[in-house]
CSV table of C-alpha atoms in Angstrom, one decimal:
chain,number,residue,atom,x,y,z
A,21,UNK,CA,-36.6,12.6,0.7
A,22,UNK,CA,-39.0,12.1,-1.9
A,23,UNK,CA,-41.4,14.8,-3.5
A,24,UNK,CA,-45.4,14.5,-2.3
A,25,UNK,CA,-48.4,14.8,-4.5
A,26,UNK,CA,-51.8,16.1,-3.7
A,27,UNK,CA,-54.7,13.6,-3.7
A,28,UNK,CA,-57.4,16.1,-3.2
A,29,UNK,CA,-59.6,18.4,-5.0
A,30,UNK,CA,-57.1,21.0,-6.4
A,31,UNK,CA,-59.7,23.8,-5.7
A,32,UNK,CA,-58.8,23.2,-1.9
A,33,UNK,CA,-55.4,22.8,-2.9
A,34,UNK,CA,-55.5,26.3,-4.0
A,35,UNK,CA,-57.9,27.4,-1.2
A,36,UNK,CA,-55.6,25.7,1.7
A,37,UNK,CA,-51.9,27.7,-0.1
A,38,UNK,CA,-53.7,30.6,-0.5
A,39,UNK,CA,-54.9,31.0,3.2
A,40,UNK,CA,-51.1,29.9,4.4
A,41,UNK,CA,-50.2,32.8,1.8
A,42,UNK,CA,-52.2,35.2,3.6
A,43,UNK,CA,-51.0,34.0,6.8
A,44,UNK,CA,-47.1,34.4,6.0
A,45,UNK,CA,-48.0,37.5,4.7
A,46,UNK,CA,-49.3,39.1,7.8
A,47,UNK,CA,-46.9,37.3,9.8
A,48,UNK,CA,-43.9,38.9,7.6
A,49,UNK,CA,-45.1,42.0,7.7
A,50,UNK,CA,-45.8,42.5,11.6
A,51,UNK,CA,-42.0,41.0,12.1
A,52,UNK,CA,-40.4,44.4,12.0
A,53,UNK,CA,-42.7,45.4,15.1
A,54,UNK,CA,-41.6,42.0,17.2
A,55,UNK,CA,-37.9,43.1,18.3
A,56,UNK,CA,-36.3,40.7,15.6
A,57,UNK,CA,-33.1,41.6,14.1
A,58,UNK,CA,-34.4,43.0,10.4
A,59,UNK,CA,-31.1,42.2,8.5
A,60,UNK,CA,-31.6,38.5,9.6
A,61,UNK,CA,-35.1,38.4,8.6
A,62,UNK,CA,-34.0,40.2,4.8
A,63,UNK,CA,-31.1,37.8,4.6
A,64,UNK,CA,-33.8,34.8,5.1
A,65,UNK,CA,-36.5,36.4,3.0
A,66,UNK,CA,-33.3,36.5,-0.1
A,67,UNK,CA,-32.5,33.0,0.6
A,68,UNK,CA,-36.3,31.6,1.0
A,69,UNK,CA,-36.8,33.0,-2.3
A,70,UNK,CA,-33.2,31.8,-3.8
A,71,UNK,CA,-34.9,27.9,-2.5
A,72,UNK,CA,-37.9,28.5,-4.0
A,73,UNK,CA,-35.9,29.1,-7.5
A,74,UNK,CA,-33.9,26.0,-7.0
A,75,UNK,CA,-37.1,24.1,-6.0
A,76,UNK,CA,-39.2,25.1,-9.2
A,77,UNK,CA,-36.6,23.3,-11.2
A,78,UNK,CA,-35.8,20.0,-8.8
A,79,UNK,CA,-39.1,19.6,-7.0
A,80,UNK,CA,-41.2,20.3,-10.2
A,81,UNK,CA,-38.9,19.8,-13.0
A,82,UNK,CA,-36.9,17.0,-11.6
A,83,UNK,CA,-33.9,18.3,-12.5
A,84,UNK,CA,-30.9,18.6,-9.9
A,85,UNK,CA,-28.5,21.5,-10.4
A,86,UNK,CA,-25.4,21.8,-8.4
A,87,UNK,CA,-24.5,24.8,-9.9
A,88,UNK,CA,-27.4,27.2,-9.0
A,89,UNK,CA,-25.1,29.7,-6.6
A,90,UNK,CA,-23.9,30.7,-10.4
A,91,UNK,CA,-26.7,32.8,-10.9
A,92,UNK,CA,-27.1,33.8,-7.3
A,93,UNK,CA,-23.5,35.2,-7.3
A,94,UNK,CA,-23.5,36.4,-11.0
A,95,UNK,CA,-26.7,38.5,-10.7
A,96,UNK,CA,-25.1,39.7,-7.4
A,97,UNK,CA,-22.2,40.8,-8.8
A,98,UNK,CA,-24.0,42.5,-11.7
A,99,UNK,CA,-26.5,44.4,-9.6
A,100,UNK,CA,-23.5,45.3,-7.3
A,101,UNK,CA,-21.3,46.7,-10.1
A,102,UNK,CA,-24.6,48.6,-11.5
A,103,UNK,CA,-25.4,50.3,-8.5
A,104,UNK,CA,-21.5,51.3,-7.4
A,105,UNK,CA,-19.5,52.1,-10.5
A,106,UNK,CA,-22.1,52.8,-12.5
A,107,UNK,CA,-24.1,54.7,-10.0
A,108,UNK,CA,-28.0,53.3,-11.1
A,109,UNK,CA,-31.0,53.6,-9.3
A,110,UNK,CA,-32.0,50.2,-7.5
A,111,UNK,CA,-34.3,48.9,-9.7
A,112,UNK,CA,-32.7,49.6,-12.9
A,113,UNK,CA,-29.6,47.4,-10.7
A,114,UNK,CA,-31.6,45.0,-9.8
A,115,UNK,CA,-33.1,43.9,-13.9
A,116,UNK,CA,-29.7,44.1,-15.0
A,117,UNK,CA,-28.8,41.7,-12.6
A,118,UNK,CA,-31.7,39.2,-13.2
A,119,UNK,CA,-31.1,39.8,-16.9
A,120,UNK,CA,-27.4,38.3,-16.3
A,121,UNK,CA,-28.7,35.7,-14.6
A,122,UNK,CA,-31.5,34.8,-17.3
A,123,UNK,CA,-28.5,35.0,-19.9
A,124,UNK,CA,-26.4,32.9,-18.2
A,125,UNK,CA,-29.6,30.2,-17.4
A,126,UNK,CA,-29.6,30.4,-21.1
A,127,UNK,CA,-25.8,29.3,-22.0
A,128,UNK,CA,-25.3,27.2,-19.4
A,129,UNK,CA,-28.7,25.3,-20.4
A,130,UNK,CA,-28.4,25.0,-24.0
A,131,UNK,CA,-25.3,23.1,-22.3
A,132,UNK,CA,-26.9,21.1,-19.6
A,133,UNK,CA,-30.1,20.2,-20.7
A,134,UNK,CA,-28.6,17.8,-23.3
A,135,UNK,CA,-28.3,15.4,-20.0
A,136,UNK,CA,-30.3,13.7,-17.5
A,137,UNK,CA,-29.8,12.5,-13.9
A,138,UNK,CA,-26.2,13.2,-12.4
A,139,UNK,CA,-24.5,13.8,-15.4
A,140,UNK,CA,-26.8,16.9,-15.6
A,141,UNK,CA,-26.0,17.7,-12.0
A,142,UNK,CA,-21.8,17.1,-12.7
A,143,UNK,CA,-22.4,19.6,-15.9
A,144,UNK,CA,-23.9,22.3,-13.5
A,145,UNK,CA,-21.2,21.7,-11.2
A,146,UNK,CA,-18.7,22.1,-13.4
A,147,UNK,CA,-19.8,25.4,-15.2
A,148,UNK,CA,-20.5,26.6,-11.9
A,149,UNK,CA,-16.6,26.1,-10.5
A,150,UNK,CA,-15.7,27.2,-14.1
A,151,UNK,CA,-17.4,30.6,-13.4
A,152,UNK,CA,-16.4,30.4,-9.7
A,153,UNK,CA,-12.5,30.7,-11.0
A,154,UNK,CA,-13.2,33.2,-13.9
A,155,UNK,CA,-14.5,35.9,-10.8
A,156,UNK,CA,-11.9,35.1,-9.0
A,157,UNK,CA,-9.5,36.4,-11.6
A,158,UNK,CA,-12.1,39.4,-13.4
A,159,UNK,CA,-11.0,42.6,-12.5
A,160,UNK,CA,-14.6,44.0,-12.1
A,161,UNK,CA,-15.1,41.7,-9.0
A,162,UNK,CA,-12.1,42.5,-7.2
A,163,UNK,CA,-11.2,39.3,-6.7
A,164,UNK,CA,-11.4,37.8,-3.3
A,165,UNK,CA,-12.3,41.3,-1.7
A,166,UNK,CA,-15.4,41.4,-3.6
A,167,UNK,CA,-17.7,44.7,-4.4
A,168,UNK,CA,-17.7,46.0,-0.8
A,169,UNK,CA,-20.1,49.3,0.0
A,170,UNK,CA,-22.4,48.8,-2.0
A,171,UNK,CA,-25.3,51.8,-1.9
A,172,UNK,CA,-28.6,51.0,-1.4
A,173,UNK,CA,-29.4,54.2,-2.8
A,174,UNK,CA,-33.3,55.8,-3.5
A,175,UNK,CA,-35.9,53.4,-5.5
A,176,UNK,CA,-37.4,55.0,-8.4
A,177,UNK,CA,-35.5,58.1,-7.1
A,178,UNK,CA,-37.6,59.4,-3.9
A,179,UNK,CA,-37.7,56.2,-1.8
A,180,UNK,CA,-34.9,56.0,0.1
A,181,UNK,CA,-33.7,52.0,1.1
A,182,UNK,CA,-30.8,53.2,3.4
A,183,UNK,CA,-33.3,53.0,5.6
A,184,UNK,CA,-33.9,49.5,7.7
A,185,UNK,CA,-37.4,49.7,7.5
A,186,UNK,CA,-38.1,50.5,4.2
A,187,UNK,CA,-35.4,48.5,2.7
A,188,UNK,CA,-37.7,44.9,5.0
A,189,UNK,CA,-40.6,46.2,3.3
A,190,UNK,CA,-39.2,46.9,0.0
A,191,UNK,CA,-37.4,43.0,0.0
A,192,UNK,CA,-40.6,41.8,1.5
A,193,UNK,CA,-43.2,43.0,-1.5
A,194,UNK,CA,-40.3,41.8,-3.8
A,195,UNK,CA,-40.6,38.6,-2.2
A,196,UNK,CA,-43.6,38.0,-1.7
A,197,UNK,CA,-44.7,38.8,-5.9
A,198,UNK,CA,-41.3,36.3,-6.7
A,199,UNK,CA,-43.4,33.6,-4.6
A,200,UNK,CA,-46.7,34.1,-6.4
A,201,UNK,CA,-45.0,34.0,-9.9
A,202,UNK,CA,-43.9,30.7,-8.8
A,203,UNK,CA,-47.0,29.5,-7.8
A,204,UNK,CA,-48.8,30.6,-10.7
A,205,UNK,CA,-45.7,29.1,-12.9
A,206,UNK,CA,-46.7,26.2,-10.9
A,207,UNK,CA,-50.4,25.7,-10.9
A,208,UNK,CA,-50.1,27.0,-15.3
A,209,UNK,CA,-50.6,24.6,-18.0
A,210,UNK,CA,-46.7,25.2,-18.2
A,211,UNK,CA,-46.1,23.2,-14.8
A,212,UNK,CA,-48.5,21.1,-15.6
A,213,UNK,CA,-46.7,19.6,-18.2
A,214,UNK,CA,-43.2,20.0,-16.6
A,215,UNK,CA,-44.9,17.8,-13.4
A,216,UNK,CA,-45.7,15.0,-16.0
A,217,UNK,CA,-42.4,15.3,-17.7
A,218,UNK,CA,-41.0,14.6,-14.0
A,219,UNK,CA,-43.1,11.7,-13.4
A,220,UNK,CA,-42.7,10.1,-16.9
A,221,UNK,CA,-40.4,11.8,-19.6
A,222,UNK,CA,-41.2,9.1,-22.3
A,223,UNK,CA,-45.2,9.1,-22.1
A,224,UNK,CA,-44.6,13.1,-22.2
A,225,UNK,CA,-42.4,13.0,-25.5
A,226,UNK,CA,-44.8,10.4,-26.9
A,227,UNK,CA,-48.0,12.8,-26.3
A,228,UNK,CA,-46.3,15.4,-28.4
A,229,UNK,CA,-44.5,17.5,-26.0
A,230,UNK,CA,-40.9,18.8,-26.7
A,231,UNK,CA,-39.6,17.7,-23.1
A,232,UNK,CA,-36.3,19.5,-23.5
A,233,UNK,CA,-37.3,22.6,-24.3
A,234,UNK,CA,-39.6,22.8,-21.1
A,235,UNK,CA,-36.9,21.4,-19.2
A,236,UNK,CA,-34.9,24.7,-20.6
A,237,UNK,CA,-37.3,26.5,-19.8
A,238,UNK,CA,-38.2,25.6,-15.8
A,239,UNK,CA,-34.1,26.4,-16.0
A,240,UNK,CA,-34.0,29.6,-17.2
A,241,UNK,CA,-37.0,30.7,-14.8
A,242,UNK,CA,-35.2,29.1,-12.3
A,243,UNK,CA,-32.3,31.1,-12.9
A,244,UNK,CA,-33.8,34.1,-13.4
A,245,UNK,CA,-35.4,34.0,-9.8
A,246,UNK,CA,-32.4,32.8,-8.4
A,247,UNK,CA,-31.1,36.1,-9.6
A,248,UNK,CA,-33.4,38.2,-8.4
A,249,UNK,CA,-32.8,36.6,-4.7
A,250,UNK,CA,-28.7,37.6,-6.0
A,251,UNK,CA,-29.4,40.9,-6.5
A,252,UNK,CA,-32.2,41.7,-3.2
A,253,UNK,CA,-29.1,40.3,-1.1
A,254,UNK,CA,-26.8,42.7,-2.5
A,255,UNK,CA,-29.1,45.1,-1.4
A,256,UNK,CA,-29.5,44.2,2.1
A,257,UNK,CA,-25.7,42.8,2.6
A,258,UNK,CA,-23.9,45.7,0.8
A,259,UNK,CA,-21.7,43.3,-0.5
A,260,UNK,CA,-20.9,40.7,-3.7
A,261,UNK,CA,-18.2,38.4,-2.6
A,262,UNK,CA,-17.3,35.0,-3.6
A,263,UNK,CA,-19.1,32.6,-1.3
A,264,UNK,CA,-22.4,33.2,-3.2
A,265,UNK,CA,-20.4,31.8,-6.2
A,266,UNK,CA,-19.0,28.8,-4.4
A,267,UNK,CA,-19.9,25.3,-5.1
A,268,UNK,CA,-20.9,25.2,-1.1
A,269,UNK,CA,-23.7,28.0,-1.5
A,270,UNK,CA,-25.2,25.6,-4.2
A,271,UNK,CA,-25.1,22.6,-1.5
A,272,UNK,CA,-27.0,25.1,0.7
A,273,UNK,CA,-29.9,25.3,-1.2
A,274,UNK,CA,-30.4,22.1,-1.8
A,275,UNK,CA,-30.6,21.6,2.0
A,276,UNK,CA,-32.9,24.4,2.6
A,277,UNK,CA,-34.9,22.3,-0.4
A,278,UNK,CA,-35.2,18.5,1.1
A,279,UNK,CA,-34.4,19.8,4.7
A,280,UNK,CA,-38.2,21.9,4.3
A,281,UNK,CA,-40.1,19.5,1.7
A,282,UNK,CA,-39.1,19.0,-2.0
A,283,UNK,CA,-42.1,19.6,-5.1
A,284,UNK,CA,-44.1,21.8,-1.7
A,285,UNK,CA,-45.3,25.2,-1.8
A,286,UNK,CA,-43.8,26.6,1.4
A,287,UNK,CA,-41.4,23.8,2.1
A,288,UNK,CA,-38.3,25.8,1.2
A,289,UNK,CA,-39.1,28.6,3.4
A,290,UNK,CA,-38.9,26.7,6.2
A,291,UNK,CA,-36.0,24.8,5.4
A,292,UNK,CA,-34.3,28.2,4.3
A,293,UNK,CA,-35.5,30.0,7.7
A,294,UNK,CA,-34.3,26.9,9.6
A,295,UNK,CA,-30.4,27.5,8.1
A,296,UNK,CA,-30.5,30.7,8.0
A,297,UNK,CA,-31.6,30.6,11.7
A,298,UNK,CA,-29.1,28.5,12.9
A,299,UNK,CA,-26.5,30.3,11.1
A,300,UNK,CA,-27.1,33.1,12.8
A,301,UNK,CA,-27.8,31.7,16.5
A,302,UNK,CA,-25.3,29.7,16.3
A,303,UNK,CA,-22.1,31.2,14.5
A,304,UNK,CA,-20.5,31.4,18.1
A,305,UNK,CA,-19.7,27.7,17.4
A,306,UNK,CA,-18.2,28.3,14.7
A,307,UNK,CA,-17.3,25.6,12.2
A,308,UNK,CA,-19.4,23.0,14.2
A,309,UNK,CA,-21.8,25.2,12.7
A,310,UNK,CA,-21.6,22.8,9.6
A,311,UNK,CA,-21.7,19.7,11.7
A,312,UNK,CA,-24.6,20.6,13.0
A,313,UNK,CA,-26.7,21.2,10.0
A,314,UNK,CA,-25.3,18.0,9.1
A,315,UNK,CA,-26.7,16.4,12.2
A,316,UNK,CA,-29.7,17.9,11.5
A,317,UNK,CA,-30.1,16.9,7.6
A,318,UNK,CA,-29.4,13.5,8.5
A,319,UNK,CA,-32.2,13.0,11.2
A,320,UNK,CA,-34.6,14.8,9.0
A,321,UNK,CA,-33.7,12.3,6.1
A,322,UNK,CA,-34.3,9.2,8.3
A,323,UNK,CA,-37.6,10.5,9.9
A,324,UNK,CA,-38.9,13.4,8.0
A,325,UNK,CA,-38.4,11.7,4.4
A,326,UNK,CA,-40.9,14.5,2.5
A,327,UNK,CA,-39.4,17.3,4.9
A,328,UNK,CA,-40.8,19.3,7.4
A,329,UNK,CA,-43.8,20.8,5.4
A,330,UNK,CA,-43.9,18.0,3.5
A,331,UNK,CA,-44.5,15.6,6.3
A,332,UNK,CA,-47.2,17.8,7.9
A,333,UNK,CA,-49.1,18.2,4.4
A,334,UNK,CA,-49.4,13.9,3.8
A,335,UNK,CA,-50.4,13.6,7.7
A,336,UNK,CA,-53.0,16.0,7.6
A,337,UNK,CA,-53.8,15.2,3.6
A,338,UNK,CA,-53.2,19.2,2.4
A,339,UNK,CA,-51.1,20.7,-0.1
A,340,UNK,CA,-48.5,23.0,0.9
């Protein structure tokens, strides 16, 4: 699948996202009054906004991480182990958890940057699984039982998230700022820049910028945001386990990523609400589960080659 570029006026590029904005705002916010099951629209909402980390850094950056469920799962843990043992409030849990995350975008890219292409993509991989095996031994993790019971506790001490409704809304707001950071990250002289250094790395370094250190820096924003999707599921699941370490939750994302439309706006919502969705449906099959998205990725690749959202944006000439 291959990333799409706008050809028209970016002031209705910006008018056309921000009126689908409004729309998936409204739409979000009436769900809890439409009979759907709250935790599976939180546990989409967490992972929509986990893609939308991983997409800042491949669709914009051009940089492909297999490695990205490290921050998820670290920033999960964190937040877990802030809010449990050490008994903070939610938000407090939450920073401390992106901040890990941030940290750890910082060592692991001071690392990975150095590399291009799938050497770049083997390093993430490999500090990923490195990390994946150091949790699995750490005694603050519990191992394979992971942080169970986690409280959800009272935000900024009088709002109280144990309950379903405020706890949507609460991961909804959070969500929805996360997404306009990106965008503005985005549509900034920043992503400007890190869009040319996707298209063309050598004219970029010979116009003066320092491509690495942008490159290091789409990582560590990605991370950071990946993070903050860690912690929010902590919140909603109750739970830090291991599978949001695994190299397989990093394979997720990058299906949610092509499967909805790499470099687009909204294209990893979909693509995350399609998993999630089927996950969820369809868990009664069980481990065909995984054949099925399989199925799936593979007819999207041969006739949806921009993605869902991305196909629908070229066919009716809009940016989304």
């Amino acid at each position: 699948m291959t990333s799409i570029t706008a050809s028209t006026n970016p002031a209705n590029n910006t008018r056309d996202e921000s009126i689908v904005f409004v729309v998936m705002a409204v739409i979000l916010a009436v769900v809890p009054f439409t009979g759907l099951y709250p935790y599976f629209v939180m546990q989409a909402l967490c992972f929509s906004l986990f893609a939308c980390a991983f997409n800042l850094l491949i669709g914009y950056g051009g940089l492909l991480s297999f490695g990205h469920a490290m921050f998820l799962g670290t920033a999960g843990y964190v937040t877990a182990h802030a809010l449990k043992v050490w008994g903070f409030e939610p938000a407090l849990g939450i920073l401390l958890g992106v901040a890990a995350s941030a940290a750890l975008a910082v060592l692991t890219g001071l690392i990975a940057i150095r590399r291009q292409g799938i050497y770049f993509a083997m390093i993430t991989l490999a500090l990923s699984q490195l990390l994946y095996f150091i949790y699995l031994q750490t005694p603050f993790t519990h191992g394979e039982d992971g942080i169970q019971g986690v409280p959800q506790g009272r935000l900024f001490g009088f709002i109280d998230l144990s309950r379903p409704l405020t706890l949507y809304y609460f991961v909804l707001i959070v969500f929805l700022l996360a997404f306009l950071l990106i965008f503005r990250i985005i549509n900034s002289p920043f992503g400007e820049v890190l869009k040319s250094i996707r298209e063309n790395e050598q004219r970029a370094i010979s116009l003066g910028y320092r491509a690495d250190q942008y490159k290091l820096m789409a990582y560590i924003l990605s991370g950071a945001l990946a993070g903050l999707a860690g912690s929010l599921k902590v919140l909603v699941a109750q739970n830090a386990g291991l599978t949001d370490v695994h190299w397989s939750m990093s394979g997720e994302v990058v299906l949610m990523t092509l499967l909805g439309g790499l470099g687009t706006i909204f294209g990893p919502i979909v693509g995350a609400f399609i998993i999630i969705t089927m996950q969820q449906y369809l868990a009664q099959f069980g481990q065909w589960v995984i054949v099925m998205q399989g199925v799936i990725f593979v007819v999207c690749v041969l006739t949806f080659r921009r993605g869902i959202v991305g196909e629908i944006a070229h066919y009716f000439k809009r940016s989304l």
